[in-house]
Tab-separated table of C-alpha atoms (C1' of nucleotides) in Angstrom:
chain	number	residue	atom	x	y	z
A	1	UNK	CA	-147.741	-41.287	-150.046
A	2	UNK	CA	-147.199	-41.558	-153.863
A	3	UNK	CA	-149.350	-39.518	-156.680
A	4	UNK	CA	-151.190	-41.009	-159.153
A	5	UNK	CA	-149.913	-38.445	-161.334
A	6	UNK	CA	-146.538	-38.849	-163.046
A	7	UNK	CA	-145.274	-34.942	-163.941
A	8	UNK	CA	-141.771	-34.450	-165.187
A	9	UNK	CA	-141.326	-31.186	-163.345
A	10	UNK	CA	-138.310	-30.483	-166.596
A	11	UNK	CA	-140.275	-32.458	-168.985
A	12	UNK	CA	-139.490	-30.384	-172.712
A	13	UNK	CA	-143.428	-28.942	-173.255
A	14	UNK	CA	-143.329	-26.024	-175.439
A	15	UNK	CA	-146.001	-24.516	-175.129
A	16	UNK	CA	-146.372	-22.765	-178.192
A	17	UNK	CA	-148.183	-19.356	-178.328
A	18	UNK	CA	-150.848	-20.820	-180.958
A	19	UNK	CA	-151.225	-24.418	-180.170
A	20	UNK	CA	-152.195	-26.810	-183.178
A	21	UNK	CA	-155.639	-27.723	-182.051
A	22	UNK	CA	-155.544	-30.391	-184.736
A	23	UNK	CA	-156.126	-34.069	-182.823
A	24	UNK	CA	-155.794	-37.289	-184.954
A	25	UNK	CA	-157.099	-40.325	-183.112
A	26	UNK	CA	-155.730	-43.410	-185.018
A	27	UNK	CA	-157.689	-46.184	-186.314
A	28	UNK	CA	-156.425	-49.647	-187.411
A	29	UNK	CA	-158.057	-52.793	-188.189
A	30	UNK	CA	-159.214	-54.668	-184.565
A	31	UNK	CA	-159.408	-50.926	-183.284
A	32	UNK	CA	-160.510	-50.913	-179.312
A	33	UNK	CA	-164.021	-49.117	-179.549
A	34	UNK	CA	-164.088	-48.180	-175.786
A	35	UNK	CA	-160.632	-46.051	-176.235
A	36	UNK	CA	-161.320	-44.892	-179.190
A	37	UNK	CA	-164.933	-43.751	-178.024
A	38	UNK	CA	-162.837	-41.924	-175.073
A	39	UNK	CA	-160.746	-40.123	-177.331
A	40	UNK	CA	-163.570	-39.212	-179.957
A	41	UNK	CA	-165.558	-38.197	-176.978
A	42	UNK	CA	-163.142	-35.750	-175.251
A	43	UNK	CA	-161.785	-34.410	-178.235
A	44	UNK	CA	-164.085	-34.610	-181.432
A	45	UNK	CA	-167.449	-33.714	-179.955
A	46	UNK	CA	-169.201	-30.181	-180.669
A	47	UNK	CA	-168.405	-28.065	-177.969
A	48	UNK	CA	-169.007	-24.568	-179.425
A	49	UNK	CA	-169.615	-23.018	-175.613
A	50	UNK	CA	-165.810	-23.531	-175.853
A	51	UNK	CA	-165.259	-21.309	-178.853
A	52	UNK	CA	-163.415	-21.314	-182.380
A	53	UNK	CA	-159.970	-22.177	-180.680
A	54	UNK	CA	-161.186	-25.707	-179.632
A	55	UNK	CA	-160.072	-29.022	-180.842
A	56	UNK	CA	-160.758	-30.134	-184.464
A	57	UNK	CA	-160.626	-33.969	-184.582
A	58	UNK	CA	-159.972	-36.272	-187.356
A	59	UNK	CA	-159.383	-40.196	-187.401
A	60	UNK	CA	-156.720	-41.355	-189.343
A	61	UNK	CA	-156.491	-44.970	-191.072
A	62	UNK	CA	-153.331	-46.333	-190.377
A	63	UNK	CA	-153.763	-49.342	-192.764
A	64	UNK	CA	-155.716	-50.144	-196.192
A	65	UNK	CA	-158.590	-52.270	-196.374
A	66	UNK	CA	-161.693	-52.323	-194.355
A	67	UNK	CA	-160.635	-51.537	-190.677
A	68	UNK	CA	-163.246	-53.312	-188.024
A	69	UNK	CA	-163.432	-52.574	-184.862
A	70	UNK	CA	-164.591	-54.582	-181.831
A	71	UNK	CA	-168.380	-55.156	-181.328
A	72	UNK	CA	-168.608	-55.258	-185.542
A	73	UNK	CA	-168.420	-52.235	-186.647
A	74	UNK	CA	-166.385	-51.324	-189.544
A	75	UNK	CA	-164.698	-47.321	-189.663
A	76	UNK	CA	-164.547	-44.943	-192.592
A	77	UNK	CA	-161.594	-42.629	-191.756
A	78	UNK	CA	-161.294	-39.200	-192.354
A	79	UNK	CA	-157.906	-39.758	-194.182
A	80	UNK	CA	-154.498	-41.420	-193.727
A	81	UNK	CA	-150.956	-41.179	-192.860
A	82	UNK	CA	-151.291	-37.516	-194.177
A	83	UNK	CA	-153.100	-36.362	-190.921
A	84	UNK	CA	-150.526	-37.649	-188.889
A	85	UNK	CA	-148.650	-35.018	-190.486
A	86	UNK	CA	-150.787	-32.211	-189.575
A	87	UNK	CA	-151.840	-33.541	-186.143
A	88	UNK	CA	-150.801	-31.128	-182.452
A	89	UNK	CA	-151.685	-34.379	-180.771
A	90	UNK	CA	-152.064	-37.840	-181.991
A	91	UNK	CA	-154.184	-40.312	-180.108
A	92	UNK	CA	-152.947	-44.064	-180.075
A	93	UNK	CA	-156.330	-45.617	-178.924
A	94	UNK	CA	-154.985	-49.294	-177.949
A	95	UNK	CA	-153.096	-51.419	-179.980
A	96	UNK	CA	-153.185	-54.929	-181.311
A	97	UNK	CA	-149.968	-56.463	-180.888
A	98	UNK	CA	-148.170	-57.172	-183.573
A	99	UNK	CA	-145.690	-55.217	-186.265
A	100	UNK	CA	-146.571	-51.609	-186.930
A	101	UNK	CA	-148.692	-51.465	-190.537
A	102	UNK	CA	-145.592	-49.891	-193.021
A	103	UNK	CA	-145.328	-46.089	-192.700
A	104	UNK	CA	-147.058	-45.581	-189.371
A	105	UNK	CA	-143.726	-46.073	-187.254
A	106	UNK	CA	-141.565	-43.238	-189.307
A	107	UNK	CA	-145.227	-40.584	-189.420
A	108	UNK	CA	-145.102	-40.602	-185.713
A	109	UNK	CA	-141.634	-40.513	-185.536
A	110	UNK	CA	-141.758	-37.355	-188.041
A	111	UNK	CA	-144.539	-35.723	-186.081
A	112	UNK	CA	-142.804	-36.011	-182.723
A	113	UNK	CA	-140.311	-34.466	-184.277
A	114	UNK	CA	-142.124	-31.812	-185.434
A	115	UNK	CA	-143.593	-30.992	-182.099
A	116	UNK	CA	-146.717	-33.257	-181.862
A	117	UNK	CA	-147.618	-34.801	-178.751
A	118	UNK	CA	-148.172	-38.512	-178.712
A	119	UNK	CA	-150.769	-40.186	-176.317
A	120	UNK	CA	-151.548	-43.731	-175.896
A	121	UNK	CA	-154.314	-44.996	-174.131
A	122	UNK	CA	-154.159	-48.488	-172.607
A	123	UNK	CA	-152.306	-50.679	-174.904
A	124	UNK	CA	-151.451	-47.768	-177.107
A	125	UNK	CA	-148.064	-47.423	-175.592
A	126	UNK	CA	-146.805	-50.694	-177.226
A	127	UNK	CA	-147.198	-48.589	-179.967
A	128	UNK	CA	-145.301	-45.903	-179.290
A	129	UNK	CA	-143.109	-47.616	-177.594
A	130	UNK	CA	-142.348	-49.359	-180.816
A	131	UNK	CA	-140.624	-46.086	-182.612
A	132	UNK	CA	-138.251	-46.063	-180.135
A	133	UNK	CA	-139.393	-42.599	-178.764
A	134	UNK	CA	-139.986	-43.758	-175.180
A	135	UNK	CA	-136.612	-45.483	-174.918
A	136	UNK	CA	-135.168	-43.699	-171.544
A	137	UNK	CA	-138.706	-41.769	-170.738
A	138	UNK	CA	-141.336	-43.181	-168.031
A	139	UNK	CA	-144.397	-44.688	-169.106
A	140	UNK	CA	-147.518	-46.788	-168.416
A	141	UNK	CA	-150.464	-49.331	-169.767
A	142	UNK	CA	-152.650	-51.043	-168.470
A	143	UNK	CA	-151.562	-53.344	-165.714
A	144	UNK	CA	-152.282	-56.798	-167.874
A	145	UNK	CA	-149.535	-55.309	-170.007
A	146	UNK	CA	-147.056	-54.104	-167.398
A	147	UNK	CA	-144.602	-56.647	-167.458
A	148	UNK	CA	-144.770	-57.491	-171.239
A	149	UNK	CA	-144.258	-53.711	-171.958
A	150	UNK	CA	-141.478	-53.946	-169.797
A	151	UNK	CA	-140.318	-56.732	-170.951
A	152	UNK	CA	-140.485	-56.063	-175.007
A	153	UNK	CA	-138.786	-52.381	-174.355
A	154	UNK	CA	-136.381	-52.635	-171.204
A	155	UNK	CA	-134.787	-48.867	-172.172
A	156	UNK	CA	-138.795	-47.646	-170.825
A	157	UNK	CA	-139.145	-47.022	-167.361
A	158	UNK	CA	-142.571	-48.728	-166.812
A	159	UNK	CA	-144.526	-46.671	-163.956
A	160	UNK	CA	-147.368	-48.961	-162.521
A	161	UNK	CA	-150.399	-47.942	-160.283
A	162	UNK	CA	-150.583	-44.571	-161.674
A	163	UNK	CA	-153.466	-43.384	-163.713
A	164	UNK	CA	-151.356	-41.773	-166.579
A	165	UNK	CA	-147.852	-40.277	-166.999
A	166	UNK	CA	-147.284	-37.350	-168.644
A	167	UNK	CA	-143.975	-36.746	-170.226
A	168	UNK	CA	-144.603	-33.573	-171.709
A	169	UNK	CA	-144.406	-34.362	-175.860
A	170	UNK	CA	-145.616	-37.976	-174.405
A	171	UNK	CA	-148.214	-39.274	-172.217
A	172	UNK	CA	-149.347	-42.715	-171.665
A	173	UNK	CA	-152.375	-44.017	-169.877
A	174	UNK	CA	-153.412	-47.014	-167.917
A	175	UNK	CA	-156.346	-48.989	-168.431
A	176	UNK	CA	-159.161	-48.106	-170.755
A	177	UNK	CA	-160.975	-45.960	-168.334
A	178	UNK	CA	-157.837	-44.313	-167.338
A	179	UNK	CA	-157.976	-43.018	-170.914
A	180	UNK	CA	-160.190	-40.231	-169.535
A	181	UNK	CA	-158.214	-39.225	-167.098
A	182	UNK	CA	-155.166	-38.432	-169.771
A	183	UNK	CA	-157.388	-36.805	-172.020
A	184	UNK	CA	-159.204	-34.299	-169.506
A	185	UNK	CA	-155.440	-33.628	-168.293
A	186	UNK	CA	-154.473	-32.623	-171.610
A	187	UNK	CA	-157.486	-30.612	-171.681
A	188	UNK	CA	-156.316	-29.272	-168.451
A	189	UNK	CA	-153.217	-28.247	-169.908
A	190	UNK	CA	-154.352	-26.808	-173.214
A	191	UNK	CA	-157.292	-25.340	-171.952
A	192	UNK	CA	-157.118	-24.798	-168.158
A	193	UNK	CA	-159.175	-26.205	-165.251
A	194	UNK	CA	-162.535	-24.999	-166.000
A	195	UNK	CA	-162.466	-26.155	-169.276
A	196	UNK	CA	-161.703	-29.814	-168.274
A	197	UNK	CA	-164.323	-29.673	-165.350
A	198	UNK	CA	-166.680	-28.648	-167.997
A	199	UNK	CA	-165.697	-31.023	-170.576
A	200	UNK	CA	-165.489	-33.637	-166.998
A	201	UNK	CA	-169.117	-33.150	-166.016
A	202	UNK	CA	-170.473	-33.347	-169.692
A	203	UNK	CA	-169.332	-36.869	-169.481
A	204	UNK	CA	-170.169	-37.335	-166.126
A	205	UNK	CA	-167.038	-38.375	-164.828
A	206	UNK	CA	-165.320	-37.077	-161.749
A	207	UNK	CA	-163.502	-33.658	-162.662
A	208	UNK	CA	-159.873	-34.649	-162.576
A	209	UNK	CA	-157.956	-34.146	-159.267
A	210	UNK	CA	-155.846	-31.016	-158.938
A	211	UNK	CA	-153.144	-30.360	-157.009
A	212	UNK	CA	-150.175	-31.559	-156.693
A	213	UNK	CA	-151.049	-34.404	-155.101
A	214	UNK	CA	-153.944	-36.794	-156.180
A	215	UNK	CA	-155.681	-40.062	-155.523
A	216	UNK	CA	-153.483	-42.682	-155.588
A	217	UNK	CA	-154.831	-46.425	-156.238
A	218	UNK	CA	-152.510	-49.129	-155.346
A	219	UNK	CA	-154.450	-51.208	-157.400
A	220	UNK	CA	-155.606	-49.614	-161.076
A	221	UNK	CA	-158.209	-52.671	-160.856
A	222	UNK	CA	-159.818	-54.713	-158.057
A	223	UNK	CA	-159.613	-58.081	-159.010
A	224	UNK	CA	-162.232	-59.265	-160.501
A	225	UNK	CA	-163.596	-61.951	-158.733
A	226	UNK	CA	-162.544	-60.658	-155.331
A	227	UNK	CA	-164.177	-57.355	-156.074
A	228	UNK	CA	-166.629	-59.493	-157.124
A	229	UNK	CA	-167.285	-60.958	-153.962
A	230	UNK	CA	-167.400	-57.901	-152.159
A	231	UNK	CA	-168.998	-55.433	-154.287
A	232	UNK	CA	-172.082	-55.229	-152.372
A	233	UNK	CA	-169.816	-54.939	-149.018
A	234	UNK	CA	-168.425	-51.790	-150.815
A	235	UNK	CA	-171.939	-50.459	-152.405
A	236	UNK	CA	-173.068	-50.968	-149.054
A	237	UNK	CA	-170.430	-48.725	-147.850
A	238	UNK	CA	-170.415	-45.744	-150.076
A	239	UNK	CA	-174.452	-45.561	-149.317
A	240	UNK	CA	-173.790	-45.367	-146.082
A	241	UNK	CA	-170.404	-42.931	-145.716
A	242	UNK	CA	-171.877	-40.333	-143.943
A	243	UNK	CA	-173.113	-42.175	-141.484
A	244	UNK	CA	-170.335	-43.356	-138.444
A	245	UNK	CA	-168.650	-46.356	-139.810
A	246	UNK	CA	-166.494	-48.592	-137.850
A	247	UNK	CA	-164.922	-51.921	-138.809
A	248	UNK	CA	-166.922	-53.861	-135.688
A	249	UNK	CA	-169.725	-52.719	-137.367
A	250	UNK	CA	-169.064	-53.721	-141.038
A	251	UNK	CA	-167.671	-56.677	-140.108
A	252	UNK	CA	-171.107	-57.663	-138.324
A	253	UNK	CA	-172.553	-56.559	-141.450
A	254	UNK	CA	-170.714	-58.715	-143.841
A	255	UNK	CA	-170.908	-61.802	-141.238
A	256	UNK	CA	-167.636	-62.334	-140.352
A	257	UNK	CA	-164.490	-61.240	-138.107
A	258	UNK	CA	-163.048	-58.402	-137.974
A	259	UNK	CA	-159.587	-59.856	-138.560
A	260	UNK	CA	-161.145	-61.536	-141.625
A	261	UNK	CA	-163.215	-58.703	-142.639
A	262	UNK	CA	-159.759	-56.611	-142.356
A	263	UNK	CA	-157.898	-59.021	-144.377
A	264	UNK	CA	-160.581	-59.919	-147.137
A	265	UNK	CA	-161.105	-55.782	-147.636
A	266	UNK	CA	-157.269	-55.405	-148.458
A	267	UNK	CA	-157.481	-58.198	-150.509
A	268	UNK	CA	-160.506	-56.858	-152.336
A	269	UNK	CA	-159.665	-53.304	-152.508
A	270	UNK	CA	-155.878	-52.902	-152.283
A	271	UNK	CA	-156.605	-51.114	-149.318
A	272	UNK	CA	-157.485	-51.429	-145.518
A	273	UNK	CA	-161.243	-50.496	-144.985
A	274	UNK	CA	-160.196	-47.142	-143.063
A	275	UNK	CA	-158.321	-46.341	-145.672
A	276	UNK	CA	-161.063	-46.807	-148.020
A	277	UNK	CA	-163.731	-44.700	-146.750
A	278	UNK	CA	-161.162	-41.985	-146.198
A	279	UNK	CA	-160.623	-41.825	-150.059
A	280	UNK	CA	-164.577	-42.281	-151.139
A	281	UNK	CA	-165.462	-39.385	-148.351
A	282	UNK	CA	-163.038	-37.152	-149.660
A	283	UNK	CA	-164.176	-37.951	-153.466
A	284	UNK	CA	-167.934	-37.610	-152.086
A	285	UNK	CA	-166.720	-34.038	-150.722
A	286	UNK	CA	-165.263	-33.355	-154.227
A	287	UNK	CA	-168.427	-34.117	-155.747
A	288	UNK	CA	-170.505	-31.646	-153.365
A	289	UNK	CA	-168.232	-28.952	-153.442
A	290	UNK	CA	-167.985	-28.548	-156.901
A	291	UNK	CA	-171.958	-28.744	-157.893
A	292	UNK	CA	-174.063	-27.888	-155.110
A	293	UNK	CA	-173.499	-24.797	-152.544
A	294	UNK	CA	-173.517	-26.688	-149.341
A	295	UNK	CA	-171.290	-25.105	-147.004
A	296	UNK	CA	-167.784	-26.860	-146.360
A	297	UNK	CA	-169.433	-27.730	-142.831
A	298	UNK	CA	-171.994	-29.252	-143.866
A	299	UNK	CA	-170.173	-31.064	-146.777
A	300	UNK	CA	-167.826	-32.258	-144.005
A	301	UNK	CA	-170.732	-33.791	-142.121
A	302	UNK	CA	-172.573	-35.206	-145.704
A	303	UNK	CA	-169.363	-36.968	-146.403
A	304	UNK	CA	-168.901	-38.498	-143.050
A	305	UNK	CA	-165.975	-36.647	-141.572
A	306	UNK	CA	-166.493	-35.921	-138.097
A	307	UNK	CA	-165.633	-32.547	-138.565
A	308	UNK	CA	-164.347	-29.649	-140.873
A	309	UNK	CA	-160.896	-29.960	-139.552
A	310	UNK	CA	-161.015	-33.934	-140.696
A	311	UNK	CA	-162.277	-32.924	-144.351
A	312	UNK	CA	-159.667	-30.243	-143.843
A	313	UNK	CA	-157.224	-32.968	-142.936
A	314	UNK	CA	-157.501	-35.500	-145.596
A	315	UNK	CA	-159.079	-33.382	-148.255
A	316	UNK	CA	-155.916	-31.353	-148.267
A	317	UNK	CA	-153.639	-34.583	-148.011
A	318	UNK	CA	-155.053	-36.261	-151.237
A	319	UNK	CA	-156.019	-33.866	-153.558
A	320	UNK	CA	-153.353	-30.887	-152.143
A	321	UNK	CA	-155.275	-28.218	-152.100
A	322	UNK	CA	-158.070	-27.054	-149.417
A	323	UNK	CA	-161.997	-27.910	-149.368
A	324	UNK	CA	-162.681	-23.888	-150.048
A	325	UNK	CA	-159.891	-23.736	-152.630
A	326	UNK	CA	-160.920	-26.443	-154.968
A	327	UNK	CA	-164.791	-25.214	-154.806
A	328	UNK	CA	-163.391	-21.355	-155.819
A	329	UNK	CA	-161.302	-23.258	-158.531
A	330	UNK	CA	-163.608	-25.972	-159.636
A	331	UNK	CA	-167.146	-25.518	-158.192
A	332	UNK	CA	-170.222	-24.346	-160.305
A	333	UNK	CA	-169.313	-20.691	-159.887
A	334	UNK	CA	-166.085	-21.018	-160.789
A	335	UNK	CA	-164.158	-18.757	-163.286
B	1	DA	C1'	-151.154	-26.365	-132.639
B	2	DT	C1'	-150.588	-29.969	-129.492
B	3	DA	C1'	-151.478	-34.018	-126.771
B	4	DA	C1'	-154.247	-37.766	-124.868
B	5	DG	C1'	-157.401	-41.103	-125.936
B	6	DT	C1'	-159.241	-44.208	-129.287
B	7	DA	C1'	-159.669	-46.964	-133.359
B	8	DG	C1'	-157.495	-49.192	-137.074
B	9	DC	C1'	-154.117	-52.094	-139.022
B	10	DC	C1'	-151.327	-56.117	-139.392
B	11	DG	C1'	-147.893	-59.799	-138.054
B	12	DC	C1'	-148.155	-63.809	-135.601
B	13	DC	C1'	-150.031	-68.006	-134.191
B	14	DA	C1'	-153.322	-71.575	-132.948
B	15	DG	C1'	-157.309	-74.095	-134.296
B	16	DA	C1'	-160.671	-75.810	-137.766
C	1	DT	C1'	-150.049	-80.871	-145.016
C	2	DC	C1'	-152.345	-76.866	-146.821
C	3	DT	C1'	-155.605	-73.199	-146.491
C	4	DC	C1'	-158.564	-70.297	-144.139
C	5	DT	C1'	-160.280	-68.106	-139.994
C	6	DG	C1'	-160.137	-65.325	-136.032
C	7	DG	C1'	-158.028	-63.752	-131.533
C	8	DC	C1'	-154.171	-61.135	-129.513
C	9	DG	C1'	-150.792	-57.605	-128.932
C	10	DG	C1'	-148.509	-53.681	-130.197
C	11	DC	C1'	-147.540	-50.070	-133.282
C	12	DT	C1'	-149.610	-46.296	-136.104
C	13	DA	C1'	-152.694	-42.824	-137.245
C	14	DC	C1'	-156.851	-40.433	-136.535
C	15	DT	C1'	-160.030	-37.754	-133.590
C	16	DT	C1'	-161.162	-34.530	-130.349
DNA sequence: ATAAGTAGCCGCCAGA
DNA sequence: TCTCTGGCGGCTACTT
């Protein structure tokens, strides 16, 4: 079993005793609204429940001239270059392809240096793969960009199938969505578990995994049109997990063979149907245990395992810690 | 915690 | 001939 979760266990954070709380998310000219949205959204929003020692956000302009972004719209930064300067972390929200704008390369280069983190999201890392910095260090983007990143900067260990890969003074992230996942880690980090489950639930996204061991997706993204095909096999499914589900059964359901049913699922998903349902009960479980008060029994029986001692089982195997653990840690009471 | 019984998974192959 | 389907057997992993 792999993690989805790339942790250099010696990776060089120094945590210093007063973090710079200072992020810069940059904007260029064809910025990517959705990762740029997911960085804004984690780190510039007000959260003042969160107190005086919380983010302050700022987007810098990497480039004169108007800078538009995709869907129309057309950003007024906060500043330039300058912020870089200042920034604890600075956000690479995708990249075009294509040379660096003139400066931009040596200010991230000087705020690495400095002690600024550096996080891409999606196609971001082309960027920072482009000072150099991740030369010899593990990364990731989006898999559409796998092999080209790989390709374009052979000294980067390219990590695929994993959600994000921290690297201490650099993280990368997969695909757009994946994004969120980075960005509630660093919270994580910064801030500790509650604060990222808060931050998490604002958005309405799963709380991030903790533990050593997380969700692992073979496949970032189903493809498309296969997904496609079977999305209302799997919608079917996840309305129906705590029920008894067995593959003669789905298979009947979706009007063909088992063998076939087997083979199209794997093909659809990445993974065999049992394997499946295992990971969508266990996220299911998540979900109750940290905001409602259901007893681990009956959140064993909600989310279709046959028992405590199977949510015990697989809980414990995917997201490393136990059922009662994770609601002390990350439930609605917790600290 | 362990072991027996059961279900799932998948390579292989034949038929459509 | 190529592709897809589906049955079979045996190994694996889960359940009880």
């Amino acid at each position: 079993m792999s993690t989805n979760i790339e942790i250099m266990p010696n990776a060089s954070r120094q945590s210093p005793p007063d973090p710079n709380p200072l992020v810069v998310v940059l904007a260029y000219d064809g910025l990517c609204t959705f990762e740029f949205g997911v960085a804004v959204e984690v780190f510039g929003l007000e959260r003042p429940e969160m107190g005086p020692g919380w983010y302050r956000c700022a987007v810098a302009a990497v480039e004169p001239g108007p800078l538009r972004a995709a869907g129309g719209v057309r950003i007024v930064a906060d500043g330039g270059l300058d912020l870089v300067a200042a920034a604890g972390t600075v956000v690479v929200p995708g990249w075009r392809r294509g040379p660096a704008p003139h400066g931009l390369l040596d200010a991230l280069r000087a705020a690495h240096a400095r002690g600024a983190r550096l996080l891409s999201i999606c196609s971001g890392a082309f960027l920072v793969a482009a000072t150099g910095l991740l030369d010899g260090r593990r990364a990731t983007t989006h898999w559409r960009y796998a092999d080209a990143l790989s390709a374009e900067h052979p000294a980067i260990e390219v990590v695929r199938d994993v959600l994000y890969v921290d690297e201490g003074d650099l993280l990368t992230s997969a695909g757009s969505a994946a994004g969120i996942d980075l960005c509630l880690h660093l919270v994580r980090l910064d801030y500790g578990a509650s604060a990222a489950n808060t931050v998490a639930r604002r958005l309405v996204v799963a709380a991030h995994r903790d533990g050593g061991q997380a969700q692992f997706i073979e496949r970032p993204v189903p493809r498309a049109h296969e997904a496609g095909r079977f999305g209302q096999v799997l919608d079917g499914i996840r309305q129906r997990l705590g029920e008894r589900l067995t593959i003669a059964g789905l298979a009947a359901r979706a009007g063909m063979s088992e063998r076939t049913f087997v083979r199209r699922f794997k093909e659809a998903t990445g993974l065999a149907p049992g394997e499946w349902i295992i990971r969508e009960r266990v996220a299911c479980a998540r979900d109750l245990l940290e905001a409602s008060d259901v007893p681990v029994e009956e959140v064993a029986r909600l989310s279709g395992f046959g028992s405590p001692a199977g949510l015990r089982h697989h809980f414990g195997g995917q997201v490393g810690i136990p059922p009662s653990l994770y609601r002390r840690r990350f439930g609605r009471t917790a600290a």
